């Protein structure tokens, strides 16, 4: 594979890199595109839109201080749009869904994603959610079993963040929509 990068990174969205937005954009772009190169080499991109979820997650693993992915969270993410399916009705995850892998790795460690990609090398035709269930199952979980915890983490963000509960960076994430509970009379 080959990676071609923008030459000045002017006009990119803001981020939290102490060296400035341009450096931050360059750093996460390198991490993101290198992850795509490894995805291509490992599974021939059999994952559809899920590769963007994974590459966006990788940006934060490689350059945690940059937080460029915060720009995606207010628009269609599990935090800002909790009623939108993670696979967005079948097309697969995307940039804004990277918090799913943050939940997985903050719960089970980064090895779970290594295991996912090792599994995908030999299971390229199965649905990505089946592969996620495989690596979660080894850990005594599944998407269905973990979903209540994942959605609770998505709710406990922004102004509702509780230190020590949910995402480590939850306070910096947007606050999702309020929940109205139905009551019976």
XYZ file of C-alpha atoms in Angstrom:
185
model
C 0.000 0.000 0.000
C 0.962 3.632 -0.283
C 0.016 6.608 1.888
C -0.147 10.122 0.434
C -0.643 12.960 2.923
C -1.895 16.527 2.685
C 1.036 18.930 2.420
C 0.140 21.560 5.067
C -2.951 20.474 7.069
C -4.388 23.996 7.008
C -8.145 24.227 7.448
C -8.527 20.911 9.250
C -10.829 20.734 12.296
C -9.398 21.744 15.673
C -7.851 19.248 18.055
C -6.107 19.346 21.428
C -2.494 18.807 20.335
C -0.269 21.160 22.362
C 1.916 21.609 19.263
C -1.067 23.035 17.366
C -3.944 21.918 15.167
C -1.796 21.352 12.074
C 0.617 19.032 13.868
C -2.268 17.233 15.529
C -4.062 16.716 12.218
C -0.860 15.403 10.636
C -0.228 12.992 13.512
C -3.689 11.435 13.565
C -3.786 11.247 9.777
C -0.574 9.214 9.792
C -1.934 6.871 12.498
C -5.296 6.550 10.718
C -3.851 5.835 7.286
C -1.193 3.460 8.608
C -4.003 1.517 10.299
C -5.769 1.324 6.930
C -2.576 -0.086 5.409
C -2.474 -2.818 8.047
C -6.198 -3.536 7.552
C -5.644 -3.939 3.826
C -2.689 -6.240 4.350
C -4.495 -8.313 6.979
C -8.001 -8.832 5.655
C -8.199 -7.134 2.250
C -10.699 -4.574 3.603
C -13.531 -7.038 3.947
C -15.069 -4.926 6.730
C -16.742 -2.087 4.805
C -17.283 1.066 6.881
C -16.033 -0.670 9.998
C -12.460 0.081 8.896
C -13.112 3.781 9.587
C -14.324 3.027 13.119
C -11.132 1.055 13.730
C -8.760 3.590 12.129
C -10.346 6.471 14.070
C -9.978 4.486 17.292
C -6.307 3.905 16.406
C -5.710 7.666 16.088
C -6.402 8.025 19.799
C -4.370 4.973 20.763
C -1.289 6.284 18.943
C -1.753 10.014 19.755
C -3.982 10.178 22.818
C -3.239 13.867 23.399
C -4.629 14.987 20.010
C -8.318 13.985 20.404
C -9.261 14.763 16.823
C -12.022 12.141 17.030
C -13.936 14.429 19.409
C -15.022 16.268 16.235
C -17.098 13.229 15.171
C -18.894 12.538 18.446
C -21.585 15.273 18.238
C -22.874 13.957 14.888
C -24.438 10.509 14.660
C -22.266 8.776 17.246
C -23.649 6.351 19.826
C -23.333 9.269 22.271
C -25.202 11.919 20.274
C -27.609 9.577 18.452
C -28.194 6.632 20.778
C -31.130 5.305 18.740
C -29.000 4.892 15.593
C -27.775 1.300 15.217
C -24.015 0.825 15.436
C -24.074 -0.655 11.943
C -26.271 2.264 10.790
C -28.824 -0.115 9.360
C -26.329 -2.451 7.695
C -23.562 -0.278 6.219
C -21.154 -0.810 9.090
C -19.683 1.491 11.679
C -17.915 4.709 10.821
C -15.659 7.422 12.283
C -18.168 8.559 14.899
C -18.647 4.990 16.152
C -15.027 4.653 17.338
C -16.256 4.838 20.928
C -17.394 1.215 20.521
C -13.780 0.082 20.339
C -12.892 2.525 23.133
C -15.481 0.760 25.290
C -14.031 -2.623 24.320
C -10.406 -1.669 24.989
C -11.114 0.269 28.169
C -12.947 -2.839 29.400
C -10.669 -5.660 28.138
C -7.456 -3.933 26.985
C -6.041 -3.295 23.513
C -5.401 -7.013 22.981
C -9.090 -7.486 22.159
C -8.631 -5.468 18.950
C -5.451 -7.370 18.076
C -7.459 -10.576 18.545
C -10.274 -9.180 16.388
C -7.905 -8.491 13.485
C -6.153 -11.844 13.867
C -9.592 -13.476 13.644
C -10.549 -11.390 10.586
C -7.482 -12.636 8.675
C -9.114 -16.056 8.391
C -12.791 -15.067 8.624
C -13.069 -12.329 6.010
C -16.494 -13.368 4.755
C -18.294 -13.321 8.082
C -20.145 -10.233 9.288
C -18.002 -7.902 11.382
C -20.470 -8.145 14.258
C -19.955 -11.927 14.257
C -16.192 -11.344 14.533
C -16.713 -8.867 17.390
C -18.904 -11.463 19.110
C -16.139 -14.042 18.677
C -13.536 -11.959 20.523
C -16.067 -10.802 23.112
C -17.210 -14.397 23.651
C -13.683 -15.475 24.585
C -13.982 -12.865 27.346
C -17.393 -14.081 28.518
C -19.368 -11.365 26.771
C -21.068 -10.503 23.482
C -22.459 -7.427 21.812
C -25.882 -8.213 23.290
C -24.524 -8.775 26.812
C -22.267 -5.703 26.675
C -24.772 -3.378 25.011
C -26.404 -2.128 28.249
C -22.992 -1.216 29.663
C -21.851 0.367 26.390
C -24.983 2.523 26.183
C -24.642 3.497 29.848
C -21.086 4.660 29.094
C -22.457 6.655 26.143
C -25.010 8.300 28.426
C -22.478 9.150 31.144
C -20.557 11.680 29.058
C -20.155 15.449 29.018
C -22.025 17.056 31.893
C -23.224 13.616 33.067
C -19.696 12.140 33.315
C -18.881 10.442 36.591
C -15.195 10.156 37.441
C -14.153 6.515 37.509
C -17.224 5.324 35.592
C -17.293 4.727 31.853
C -14.879 6.256 29.358
C -11.686 7.713 30.752
C -12.264 10.853 28.662
C -16.050 10.958 29.227
C -16.029 14.501 30.635
C -14.522 15.769 27.361
C -17.152 14.034 25.218
C -20.410 15.771 24.294
C -23.467 15.326 26.457
C -25.945 13.185 24.611
C -29.690 13.748 24.448
C -31.831 13.488 27.550
C -33.824 10.374 28.171
C -37.520 10.548 28.936
C -38.836 7.580 30.816
C -42.436 6.600 30.313
C -44.480 6.138 33.464
C -47.694 4.305 33.905
C -50.619 5.948 35.623
